[in-house]
Short mmCIF file of C-alpha atoms and ligand atoms in Angstrom, two decimals:
data_model
loop_
_atom_site.label_atom_id
_atom_site.label_comp_id
_atom_site.label_asym_id
_atom_site.label_seq_id
_atom_site.Cartn_x
_atom_site.Cartn_y
_atom_site.Cartn_z
CA MET A 1 2.18 16.47 -0.15
CA PHE A 2 1.66 14.63 -3.41
CA LYS A 3 -1.30 12.36 -4.07
CA SER A 4 1.14 9.65 -5.02
CA ILE A 5 4.70 9.11 -6.17
CA ARG A 6 5.34 6.87 -9.12
CA LEU A 7 8.16 5.81 -11.36
CA ALA A 8 8.48 6.71 -15.04
CA ALA A 9 9.05 3.74 -17.35
CA ALA A 10 12.75 2.91 -17.66
CA SER A 11 12.79 3.63 -21.37
CA SER A 12 10.90 6.92 -21.29
CA LYS A 13 12.70 9.75 -23.00
CA ARG A 14 14.07 12.69 -21.11
CA PRO A 15 11.09 13.98 -19.11
CA ALA A 16 10.46 17.55 -18.11
CA GLY A 17 10.82 18.75 -14.53
CA PRO A 18 13.71 19.84 -12.36
CA LEU A 19 16.92 17.86 -12.08
CA VAL A 20 17.89 16.85 -8.52
CA VAL A 21 21.66 16.56 -8.13
CA GLY A 22 23.09 14.85 -5.04
CA VAL A 23 26.28 16.46 -3.69
CA THR A 24 28.51 15.48 -0.78
CA GLN A 25 30.01 17.90 1.69
CA ASP A 26 33.68 17.49 0.93
CA SER A 27 33.49 17.89 -2.82
CA ASN A 28 33.27 21.21 -4.54
CA ARG A 29 33.03 19.50 -7.90
CA VAL A 30 30.00 18.71 -10.00
CA PRO A 31 29.60 14.92 -9.73
CA SER A 32 30.66 13.20 -12.93
CA GLY A 33 28.48 10.92 -15.02
CA ILE A 34 25.37 13.09 -14.99
CA ASP A 35 23.65 13.67 -18.30
CA MET A 36 22.98 17.41 -18.30
CA THR A 37 23.10 20.45 -20.52
CA ASP A 38 25.90 23.01 -20.25
CA GLU A 39 23.39 25.37 -18.72
CA GLU A 40 22.45 22.89 -16.01
CA ARG A 41 26.12 22.16 -15.31
CA GLU A 42 26.77 25.86 -14.91
CA ALA A 43 23.82 26.20 -12.54
CA VAL A 44 25.08 23.30 -10.39
CA ARG A 45 28.54 24.85 -10.24
CA ASP A 46 27.07 28.18 -9.11
CA GLY A 47 24.85 26.40 -6.59
CA LEU A 48 27.82 24.63 -5.03
CA ASN A 49 29.35 28.01 -4.33
CA ALA A 50 26.14 29.60 -3.12
CA PRO A 51 26.79 31.35 0.19
CA GLY A 52 25.57 29.31 3.12
CA PHE A 53 25.13 26.03 1.23
CA LYS A 54 27.16 23.36 3.05
CA ALA A 55 25.72 20.19 1.48
CA GLU A 56 24.81 18.88 4.91
CA ASN A 57 22.64 15.80 4.77
CA GLY A 58 19.17 16.81 3.65
CA GLU A 59 20.13 20.42 2.92
CA LEU A 60 18.43 21.68 -0.23
CA VAL A 61 18.82 24.66 -2.49
CA TRP A 62 17.61 25.74 -5.92
CA ALA A 63 20.48 26.20 -8.36
CA GLY A 64 18.86 28.25 -11.10
CA SER A 65 15.24 27.56 -11.94
CA GLN A 66 15.59 23.99 -13.17
CA THR A 67 18.15 22.38 -10.87
CA ILE A 68 18.00 21.43 -7.20
CA LEU A 69 21.05 20.51 -5.12
CA LEU A 70 20.48 17.83 -2.49
CA GLY A 71 23.14 17.71 0.23
CA LEU A 72 24.22 14.21 1.25
CA GLY A 73 26.62 15.11 4.08
CA GLU A 74 30.18 13.84 4.29
CA ALA A 75 31.02 11.33 1.56
CA ASP A 76 32.40 8.77 4.03
CA ALA A 77 29.33 9.00 6.23
CA VAL A 78 26.72 8.26 3.53
CA THR A 79 24.53 5.27 4.43
CA ALA A 80 21.19 3.95 3.20
CA ASP A 81 19.68 5.57 6.27
CA SER A 82 21.22 8.98 5.62
CA VAL A 83 20.01 8.84 2.00
CA ARG A 84 16.48 7.97 3.20
CA GLN A 85 16.54 10.99 5.52
CA ALA A 86 17.79 13.28 2.76
CA ALA A 87 15.13 11.99 0.37
CA GLY A 88 12.48 12.65 3.01
CA ARG A 89 13.60 16.28 3.13
CA LEU A 90 13.56 16.43 -0.66
CA VAL A 91 9.91 15.47 -0.95
CA LYS A 92 8.98 18.17 1.60
CA PHE A 93 11.09 20.72 -0.29
CA LEU A 94 9.30 19.79 -3.53
CA ASP A 95 6.00 20.47 -1.82
CA ARG A 96 6.38 24.19 -2.43
CA ALA A 97 7.13 24.15 -6.17
CA ALA A 98 4.97 21.03 -6.64
CA PRO A 99 6.47 19.88 -9.96
CA ARG A 100 4.77 17.01 -11.81
CA SER A 101 8.06 15.17 -12.27
CA VAL A 102 11.71 15.23 -11.23
CA ARG A 103 14.85 13.71 -12.71
CA LEU A 104 17.08 12.14 -10.09
CA ALA A 105 20.87 12.28 -10.25
CA VAL A 106 21.73 11.30 -6.68
CA HIS A 107 23.73 8.08 -7.02
CA GLN A 108 26.54 9.73 -9.01
CA ALA A 109 27.87 11.48 -5.89
CA ILE A 110 28.00 8.27 -3.84
CA GLY A 111 30.93 5.86 -4.10
CA ARG A 112 29.99 2.35 -5.28
CA ARG A 113 31.78 0.81 -2.32
CA GLN A 114 29.87 3.06 0.02
CA LEU A 115 26.45 2.08 -1.29
CA ALA A 116 25.47 0.05 -4.36
CA ALA A 117 23.47 1.92 -7.02
CA GLU A 118 20.37 -0.20 -6.37
CA GLN A 119 20.53 0.59 -2.65
CA VAL A 120 20.73 4.30 -3.41
CA GLY A 121 17.59 4.02 -5.58
CA ARG A 122 15.77 2.03 -2.94
CA ALA A 123 16.67 4.45 -0.15
CA VAL A 124 15.62 7.50 -2.18
CA ALA A 125 12.25 5.97 -3.03
CA GLU A 126 11.62 4.82 0.54
CA GLY A 127 12.54 8.18 2.02
CA MET A 128 10.33 10.10 -0.41
CA GLN A 129 7.33 7.78 -0.22
CA LEU A 130 7.40 7.42 3.59
CA ALA A 131 7.77 11.16 4.17
CA ASN A 132 4.95 11.90 1.71
CA TRP A 133 2.34 10.14 3.85
CA ARG A 134 -0.25 11.55 6.21
CA VAL A 135 -3.63 10.55 7.64
CA ASP A 136 -6.15 12.54 5.63
CA GLN A 137 -9.07 10.20 5.12
CA PHE A 138 -10.93 11.60 8.12
CA GLN A 139 -10.80 15.28 7.22
CA GLY A 140 -14.21 16.92 7.48
CA SER A 141 -15.84 20.18 6.57
CA ALA A 142 -13.64 22.09 9.05
CA SER A 143 -10.38 20.70 7.61
CA LYS A 144 -7.37 23.00 7.44
CA LEU A 145 -5.18 20.61 5.43
CA ASP A 146 -4.06 21.71 1.99
CA PRO A 147 -5.41 19.39 -0.67
CA PRO A 148 -2.69 17.15 -2.11
CA HIS A 149 -0.85 17.97 -5.31
CA GLY A 150 -1.16 15.52 -8.19
CA THR A 151 1.16 12.60 -8.84
CA LEU A 152 4.92 13.12 -8.75
CA THR A 153 6.79 11.08 -11.35
CA LEU A 154 10.41 10.08 -10.71
CA SER A 155 12.81 9.32 -13.49
CA VAL A 156 16.41 8.23 -13.60
CA ASP A 157 18.62 7.23 -16.50
CA ASP A 158 20.42 4.33 -14.80
CA LYS A 159 18.79 0.88 -15.03
CA THR A 160 20.13 -0.35 -11.69
CA VAL A 161 19.02 2.76 -9.81
CA HIS A 162 15.65 2.44 -11.57
CA ALA A 163 15.29 -1.12 -10.23
CA GLY A 164 16.17 0.15 -6.76
CA LEU A 165 13.58 2.92 -6.99
CA LYS A 166 10.97 0.38 -8.02
CA ARG A 167 11.77 -1.87 -5.06
CA GLY A 168 11.83 1.07 -2.67
CA LEU A 169 8.44 2.33 -3.84
CA ALA A 170 6.90 -1.14 -3.43
CA LEU A 171 8.32 -1.44 0.10
CA ALA A 172 7.22 2.05 1.11
CA ASP A 173 3.76 1.60 -0.45
CA ALA A 174 3.33 -1.56 1.62
CA THR A 175 4.54 0.28 4.74
CA ASN A 176 2.00 3.01 4.02
CA THR A 177 -0.74 0.36 3.67
CA ALA A 178 0.17 -0.85 7.17
CA ARG A 179 0.08 2.74 8.41
CA ARG A 180 -3.32 3.42 6.82
CA LEU A 181 -4.85 0.34 8.46
CA ALA A 182 -3.18 1.11 11.80
CA ALA A 183 -4.44 4.70 11.79
CA THR A 184 -8.02 3.61 11.14
CA PRO A 185 -9.90 3.99 14.44
CA PRO A 186 -11.75 1.14 16.16
CA ASN A 187 -15.18 2.39 15.09
CA PHE A 188 -14.12 1.68 11.49
CA CYS A 189 -11.44 -1.00 11.90
CA PHE A 190 -12.35 -4.30 13.56
CA PRO A 191 -11.64 -8.00 12.89
CA GLN A 192 -14.23 -8.36 10.09
CA SER A 193 -13.18 -5.17 8.31
CA LEU A 194 -9.56 -6.35 8.34
CA ALA A 195 -10.69 -9.71 6.94
CA ASP A 196 -12.40 -7.78 4.12
CA GLU A 197 -9.20 -5.82 3.50
CA ALA A 198 -7.22 -9.07 3.37
CA ARG A 199 -9.63 -10.58 0.85
CA LYS A 200 -9.31 -7.44 -1.27
CA LEU A 201 -5.50 -7.63 -1.15
CA ALA A 202 -5.58 -11.29 -2.18
CA ARG A 203 -7.87 -10.48 -5.13
CA SER A 204 -5.37 -7.97 -6.47
CA HIS A 205 -2.33 -10.34 -6.42
CA LYS A 206 -2.16 -13.60 -8.33
CA SER A 207 0.15 -15.29 -5.83
CA LEU A 208 -2.03 -14.47 -2.79
CA THR A 209 -4.97 -16.32 -1.26
CA CYS A 210 -6.94 -15.38 1.82
CA ARG A 211 -8.64 -17.65 4.32
CA VAL A 212 -10.56 -16.54 7.39
CA ILE A 213 -11.43 -18.73 10.38
CA THR A 214 -14.63 -17.21 11.79
CA PHE A 215 -15.60 -16.86 15.46
CA GLU A 216 -17.99 -19.82 15.19
CA GLN A 217 -15.33 -21.99 13.57
CA ALA A 218 -12.70 -20.84 16.08
CA LYS A 219 -14.95 -21.96 18.96
CA LYS A 220 -15.32 -25.43 17.44
CA MET A 221 -11.62 -25.70 16.65
CA GLY A 222 -10.49 -24.85 20.17
CA LEU A 223 -8.80 -21.52 19.44
CA GLY A 224 -9.44 -20.59 23.08
CA GLY A 225 -7.22 -17.52 23.14
CA ILE A 226 -8.80 -15.76 20.17
CA VAL A 227 -12.32 -16.73 21.30
CA ASN A 228 -11.92 -15.62 24.92
CA VAL A 229 -10.17 -12.33 24.22
CA GLY A 230 -12.60 -11.33 21.49
CA MET A 231 -15.98 -12.66 22.58
CA ALA A 232 -17.16 -9.68 24.64
CA SER A 233 -17.01 -7.37 21.64
CA ALA A 234 -19.94 -6.78 19.32
CA GLN A 235 -17.30 -7.19 16.61
CA LYS A 236 -16.45 -10.86 16.83
CA PRO A 237 -12.85 -12.11 16.53
CA CYS A 238 -11.37 -14.18 13.71
CA LEU A 239 -8.09 -15.59 12.41
CA ILE A 240 -7.10 -14.06 9.07
CA MET A 241 -4.57 -15.85 6.88
CA LEU A 242 -2.85 -14.62 3.73
CA GLU A 243 -0.79 -17.12 1.77
CA HIS A 244 1.80 -16.19 -0.86
CA LYS A 245 2.52 -19.11 -3.18
CA PRO A 246 4.85 -18.06 -5.98
CA ALA A 247 5.08 -20.05 -9.21
CA ARG A 248 8.61 -21.33 -8.49
CA PRO A 249 9.30 -21.13 -4.77
CA VAL A 250 12.61 -21.96 -3.15
CA LYS A 251 12.37 -25.64 -2.19
CA GLY A 252 12.01 -26.73 1.41
CA GLU A 253 11.16 -23.31 2.82
CA LYS A 254 7.83 -22.18 4.23
CA LEU A 255 7.93 -19.07 6.37
CA ALA A 256 5.21 -17.91 8.74
CA LEU A 257 4.62 -14.31 9.82
CA VAL A 258 2.28 -13.77 12.77
CA GLY A 259 1.02 -10.35 13.92
CA LYS A 260 -0.87 -9.34 17.07
CA THR A 261 -4.09 -7.80 15.79
CA ILE A 262 -5.97 -6.32 18.75
CA THR A 263 -8.15 -3.74 17.01
CA TYR A 264 -8.69 -2.07 20.38
CA ASP A 265 -7.25 -2.88 23.81
CA THR A 266 -9.30 -1.54 26.71
CA GLY A 267 -7.52 -4.00 29.00
CA GLY A 268 -10.78 -5.89 29.57
CA TYR A 269 -11.80 -6.27 33.22
CA SER A 270 -8.17 -5.53 34.15
CA LEU A 271 -9.13 -2.16 32.76
CA LYS A 272 -6.47 0.25 31.60
CA ILE A 273 -6.35 3.62 33.28
CA SER A 274 -7.86 6.19 30.93
CA GLY A 275 -4.54 7.75 29.95
CA GLY A 276 -3.19 4.29 29.20
CA MET A 277 -6.07 3.43 26.87
CA LYS A 278 -5.58 6.33 24.48
CA GLY A 279 -3.70 5.16 21.43
CA MET A 280 -4.69 1.51 21.82
CA LYS A 281 -5.99 1.52 18.26
CA TYR A 282 -2.31 0.91 17.56
CA ASP A 283 -2.51 -2.46 19.32
CA LYS A 284 -3.21 -3.99 15.91
CA CYS A 285 0.09 -2.76 14.49
CA GLY A 286 1.72 -6.22 14.51
CA GLY A 287 -1.07 -7.52 12.29
CA CYS A 288 -0.91 -4.43 10.07
CA THR A 289 2.83 -5.04 9.66
CA VAL A 290 2.23 -8.63 8.57
CA PHE A 291 -0.48 -7.39 6.19
CA GLY A 292 1.92 -4.85 4.67
CA ALA A 293 4.72 -7.41 4.44
CA MET A 294 2.42 -9.82 2.57
CA GLN A 295 1.59 -6.99 0.14
CA ALA A 296 5.29 -6.26 -0.45
CA ILE A 297 6.21 -9.95 -0.76
CA ALA A 298 3.47 -10.44 -3.37
CA GLU A 299 4.26 -7.18 -5.18
CA LEU A 300 7.96 -8.07 -5.43
CA ASN A 301 6.96 -11.64 -6.24
CA LEU A 302 9.59 -13.09 -3.90
CA PRO A 303 10.14 -16.77 -4.72
CA VAL A 304 9.40 -17.97 -1.18
CA HIS A 305 6.30 -19.68 0.16
CA VAL A 306 5.02 -17.44 3.00
CA VAL A 307 1.92 -17.54 5.18
CA GLY A 308 0.82 -14.48 7.17
CA LEU A 309 -1.49 -14.96 10.17
CA LEU A 310 -3.48 -12.19 11.85
CA PRO A 311 -5.29 -13.29 15.02
CA ALA A 312 -7.79 -10.41 15.25
CA ALA A 313 -9.89 -9.48 18.28
CA GLU A 314 -11.16 -6.47 20.18
CA ASN A 315 -10.45 -6.63 23.94
CA MET A 316 -13.68 -5.30 25.49
CA ILE A 317 -15.87 -5.57 28.57
CA ALA A 318 -19.36 -7.12 28.75
CA GLY A 319 -21.29 -9.70 30.77
CA ASP A 320 -19.79 -12.48 28.69
CA ALA A 321 -16.21 -11.19 28.79
CA TYR A 322 -13.39 -13.39 30.08
CA ARG A 323 -12.14 -12.35 33.49
CA PRO A 324 -9.10 -12.61 35.75
CA ASP A 325 -9.11 -16.12 37.34
CA ASP A 326 -10.61 -17.84 34.28
CA ILE A 327 -8.69 -20.91 33.14
CA ILE A 328 -8.78 -21.39 29.38
CA THR A 329 -7.41 -24.00 26.99
CA LEU A 330 -5.52 -22.84 23.93
CA TYR A 331 -5.17 -24.52 20.52
CA ASN A 332 -2.33 -26.89 21.46
CA GLY A 333 -4.03 -28.01 24.68
CA VAL A 334 -1.92 -25.87 27.03
CA THR A 335 -4.10 -24.53 29.87
CA VAL A 336 -3.72 -20.91 30.91
CA GLU A 337 -4.84 -19.11 34.03
CA VAL A 338 -5.83 -15.58 33.05
CA THR A 339 -4.30 -13.49 35.80
CA ASN A 340 -4.66 -10.28 33.82
CA THR A 341 -7.08 -9.69 30.94
CA ASP A 342 -4.79 -6.87 29.76
CA ALA A 343 -2.13 -9.44 28.84
CA GLU A 344 -4.40 -10.42 25.93
CA GLY A 345 -2.02 -10.15 23.00
CA ARG A 346 -0.08 -13.24 24.01
CA LEU A 347 -3.34 -15.24 24.17
CA VAL A 348 -4.35 -14.53 20.58
CA LEU A 349 -0.75 -14.90 19.35
CA ALA A 350 -0.41 -18.21 21.18
CA ASP A 351 -3.33 -19.69 19.25
CA ALA A 352 -1.94 -18.43 15.94
CA LEU A 353 1.55 -19.79 16.70
CA ALA A 354 0.19 -23.18 17.77
CA TYR A 355 -2.12 -23.28 14.75
CA ALA A 356 0.80 -22.43 12.44
CA CYS A 357 3.02 -25.15 13.93
CA LYS A 358 0.35 -27.84 13.68
CA GLU A 359 -1.44 -26.99 10.44
CA ILE A 360 1.07 -25.02 8.35
CA LYS A 361 4.32 -26.61 9.52
CA PRO A 362 6.57 -23.65 8.73
CA THR A 363 10.36 -23.89 8.56
CA ALA A 364 10.65 -20.65 10.58
CA ILE A 365 8.26 -18.23 12.30
CA VAL A 366 8.56 -14.55 13.16
CA ASP A 367 5.84 -12.86 15.20
CA VAL A 368 5.47 -9.10 15.65
CA ALA A 369 3.43 -7.57 18.42
CA THR A 370 2.84 -4.42 20.44
CA LEU A 371 3.07 -6.79 23.39
CA THR A 372 4.31 -4.86 26.41
CA GLY A 373 4.74 -1.37 27.81
CA GLY A 374 7.86 -2.77 29.46
CA ILE A 375 9.76 -2.99 26.19
CA VAL A 376 9.19 0.76 25.78
CA VAL A 377 10.70 1.32 29.23
CA ALA A 378 13.67 -0.92 28.36
CA LEU A 379 14.49 0.17 24.81
CA GLY A 380 12.57 3.39 24.27
CA HIS A 381 11.50 4.33 20.77
CA PHE A 382 14.84 3.46 19.23
CA CYS A 383 14.40 -0.19 18.30
CA SER A 384 12.24 -3.25 18.79
CA GLY A 385 13.16 -6.09 21.15
CA VAL A 386 13.80 -9.54 19.66
CA PHE A 387 13.49 -12.81 21.59
CA THR A 388 14.49 -15.98 19.80
CA ASN A 389 15.37 -19.62 20.35
CA ASP A 390 17.68 -19.68 17.33
CA ASP A 391 21.00 -17.85 16.80
CA GLY A 392 20.87 -18.41 13.04
CA LEU A 393 17.47 -16.73 12.83
CA MET A 394 18.85 -13.83 14.90
CA ASP A 395 21.65 -13.44 12.34
CA GLU A 396 19.10 -13.39 9.51
CA LEU A 397 17.05 -10.74 11.28
CA ASP A 398 20.19 -8.69 11.94
CA ALA A 399 20.95 -8.78 8.21
CA ALA A 400 17.36 -7.73 7.38
CA SER A 401 17.64 -4.93 9.93
CA GLN A 402 20.84 -3.67 8.31
CA GLU A 403 19.18 -3.69 4.91
CA SER A 404 15.95 -1.98 6.00
CA GLY A 405 17.33 0.38 8.63
CA GLU A 406 14.65 -0.88 11.06
CA LYS A 407 16.65 -1.38 14.23
CA ILE A 408 16.38 -4.42 16.50
CA TRP A 409 17.99 -5.48 19.78
CA ARG A 410 18.21 -8.99 21.20
CA MET A 411 16.66 -9.73 24.59
CA PRO A 412 17.16 -12.89 26.68
CA LEU A 413 14.91 -15.94 26.64
CA TRP A 414 16.16 -18.75 28.86
CA PRO A 415 14.71 -21.92 30.45
CA GLU A 416 14.35 -20.10 33.78
CA HIS A 417 12.10 -17.53 32.12
CA ARG A 418 9.88 -20.34 30.89
CA GLU A 419 9.70 -21.85 34.37
CA PHE A 420 8.70 -18.45 35.76
CA MET A 421 5.42 -18.68 33.80
CA ARG A 422 4.27 -21.98 35.42
CA ALA A 423 1.00 -21.63 37.35
CA ARG A 424 -0.32 -23.52 40.40
CA HIS A 425 -3.81 -24.57 39.26
CA CYS A 426 -3.08 -25.20 35.60
CA ASP A 427 -0.10 -25.19 33.19
CA ILE A 428 0.88 -21.53 32.92
CA TRP A 429 -0.48 -18.07 33.67
CA ASN A 430 -0.61 -15.27 31.17
CA SER A 431 1.19 -12.89 33.54
CA ALA A 432 3.18 -13.90 36.60
CA PRO A 433 2.27 -12.36 39.98
CA SER A 434 5.48 -10.37 39.83
CA ARG A 435 5.59 -7.97 36.90
CA ASN A 436 9.39 -8.02 36.89
CA GLY A 437 10.82 -8.45 33.40
CA HIS A 438 7.38 -8.49 31.83
CA PRO A 439 8.49 -8.23 28.18
CA ILE A 440 10.50 -11.43 28.79
CA GLN A 441 7.47 -13.00 30.46
CA GLY A 442 5.51 -12.33 27.28
CA ALA A 443 8.13 -14.06 25.14
CA ALA A 444 8.46 -16.95 27.62
CA PHE A 445 4.69 -17.40 27.56
CA LEU A 446 4.65 -17.53 23.75
CA SER A 447 7.41 -20.15 23.70
CA TYR A 448 4.91 -22.71 25.06
CA PHE A 449 3.06 -22.52 21.75
CA VAL A 450 5.93 -23.02 19.31
CA ASP A 451 7.28 -26.50 18.50
CA GLU A 452 10.80 -26.78 19.87
CA ASP A 453 12.42 -27.66 16.55
CA VAL A 454 11.02 -24.61 14.71
CA PRO A 455 13.26 -21.52 14.63
CA TRP A 456 11.09 -18.72 16.00
CA ALA A 457 11.52 -15.07 16.88
CA HIS A 458 9.18 -12.77 18.77
CA VAL A 459 9.58 -9.07 17.97
CA ASP A 460 8.07 -6.67 20.53
CA ILE A 461 7.31 -3.47 18.60
CA ALA A 462 5.39 -1.56 21.31
CA GLY A 463 8.01 1.22 21.32
CA VAL A 464 8.35 1.69 17.57
CA ALA A 465 4.92 1.05 16.06
CA SER A 466 3.87 4.68 16.38
CA VAL A 467 5.39 8.09 17.11
CA ASP A 468 3.92 10.77 19.40
CA SER A 469 5.18 13.68 17.33
CA ASP A 470 6.61 14.21 13.86
CA ARG A 471 10.05 12.59 13.69
CA ASP A 472 12.42 11.99 10.76
CA LEU A 473 10.43 10.34 7.99
CA TYR A 474 7.33 9.88 10.11
CA VAL A 475 4.41 12.12 11.00
CA GLN A 476 2.69 11.66 14.34
CA GLY A 477 0.91 8.30 14.12
CA PRO A 478 1.78 4.79 12.97
CA THR A 479 5.18 4.06 11.41
CA GLY A 480 4.49 0.73 9.71
CA TYR A 481 7.62 -0.52 11.49
CA GLY A 482 8.52 -4.06 10.51
CA VAL A 483 7.07 -4.22 6.99
CA ARG A 484 10.53 -3.72 5.51
CA LEU A 485 12.29 -5.79 8.18
CA LEU A 486 10.02 -8.80 7.53
CA THR A 487 10.11 -8.41 3.76
CA ASP A 488 13.91 -8.21 3.78
CA TRP A 489 14.02 -11.28 6.02
CA VAL A 490 11.88 -13.19 3.51
CA ALA A 491 13.96 -11.80 0.60
CA GLY A 492 17.04 -13.17 2.36
CA HIS A 493 15.54 -16.64 1.93
CA ALA A 494 15.00 -16.00 -1.76
CA GLY A 495 18.64 -15.28 -2.32
CA SER A 496 17.81 -11.81 -3.67
N1 BES B 501 -1.16 -3.49 24.28
C1 BES B 501 -0.50 -3.54 25.54
C2 BES B 501 0.97 -3.18 25.45
C3 BES B 501 1.30 -1.76 25.10
C4 BES B 501 1.42 -0.82 26.10
C5 BES B 501 1.52 -1.39 23.80
C6 BES B 501 1.76 0.48 25.78
C7 BES B 501 1.85 -0.08 23.48
C8 BES B 501 1.99 0.85 24.47
C9 BES B 501 -0.61 -4.95 26.15
O1 BES B 501 -1.72 -5.68 25.79
C10 BES B 501 -0.60 -4.78 27.63
O2 BES B 501 -1.52 -4.21 28.14
N2 BES B 501 0.45 -5.25 28.27
C11 BES B 501 0.61 -5.15 29.67
C12 BES B 501 1.18 -6.47 30.12
C13 BES B 501 0.98 -6.75 31.56
C14 BES B 501 -0.49 -6.88 31.91
C15 BES B 501 1.69 -8.03 31.90
C16 BES B 501 1.59 -4.02 29.97
O3 BES B 501 2.45 -3.73 29.14
O4 BES B 501 1.45 -3.40 31.02
ZN1 ZN B 502 -3.43 -5.35 26.99
ZN1 ZN B 503 -2.54 -5.25 23.93
#
């Protein structure tokens, strides 16, 4: 892998390094419009006829010593997603020769109607940057990992593709930030450390400010969900907020992003079985996604006012832990019977949603959470599940999903689901006695904390936040799912 991937300035003169030429399966011709020497053209022509080279998507071959052919598959089948996959293969292929820079000539082979030049640039950068990531900050003296190569510099001679590459790198960098935080284990990553990270992020972006509601303040303010879930941990809970206020925001829009940030989920007294606890460092992935999205939104300077909220807590066991049967009052005064301390994510999210509605007054809210194992049973690792009270918001998220390639699927949320959550001794319970449809129960529970007139969507990412083994662009570990989906959703409000 490379230490980092960066973009050469648009105006820089022809840099050194191999030329990467994209070719589709059905064309035996050298794509037109590429600035290359006769020698390079000859090498590409020879490469196209190399025995065994079929230009399948992601297939790679050296054509001479200075040119690489990158297969893009059938011309009609090229999509942003297929280009991302191919670019992921490219960065792994480059690992062997480890050049310091490459010139990209990929967009020339792709029809404009198929994919706009900027989208090609974005997809190439995303694929390369996402596939070039690994968790290496915990390697010790017995490490077997190869040290990383230096920086890889990308250059391209088309201004539009260059802009796409820049956007793609920003989005993938932000996704990798989310992955880095998510991969950090609970002995290093806890509510306070995430608050420190958020303050650091805010310091490095002019448009961002950070505010943290501490445990003591949360107790006084009546944030009963965050307080109860987090109080048994030595690492006390908090509510972290990152606000992006651009110089000239779109008028009348204020978007809120809320992410479940359980830095570790033991289940509490409704203890998880040991096999079910492993991997629960990823229970903060919703918050990490919001963190990454706020980085991308600031980096791209999107002209939309956005507030990100991370209700952060560690779900632990101690003499002062909350227990099943407790009745607690959340921020908006709704009383909750805790039937299961392992249904903790909805309690911290509920406070953050109610706080957002009352104090921030957003025009729309999207929350992301590793909320239920049930969504993994229902949808597998293929997509997240979206619950929403607003068809227009669903359309916006569908558009963002198309753009980012992060797949979503709508789930039902009806009045009868809300009724199902009503308790006998207080308003609602956090988990109904029957576990049937429990991902829907989670969404129905959350709906009690969102003002009715606010478009809101809950995205259950339990199946997509991490992968068990290396797959496509991702190595085993966190995927940063949702950073690009949320950023594209916000960008949709900016009209860009
Ligand atoms: N963090 C878990 C959900 C989860 C499970 C995420 C597996 C990723 C993989 C959540 O807090 C939880 O424990 N949910 C319970 C809900 C139940 C108690 C209603 C579940 O899914 O079993
Ligand atoms: Zn839980
Ligand atoms: Zn959880």
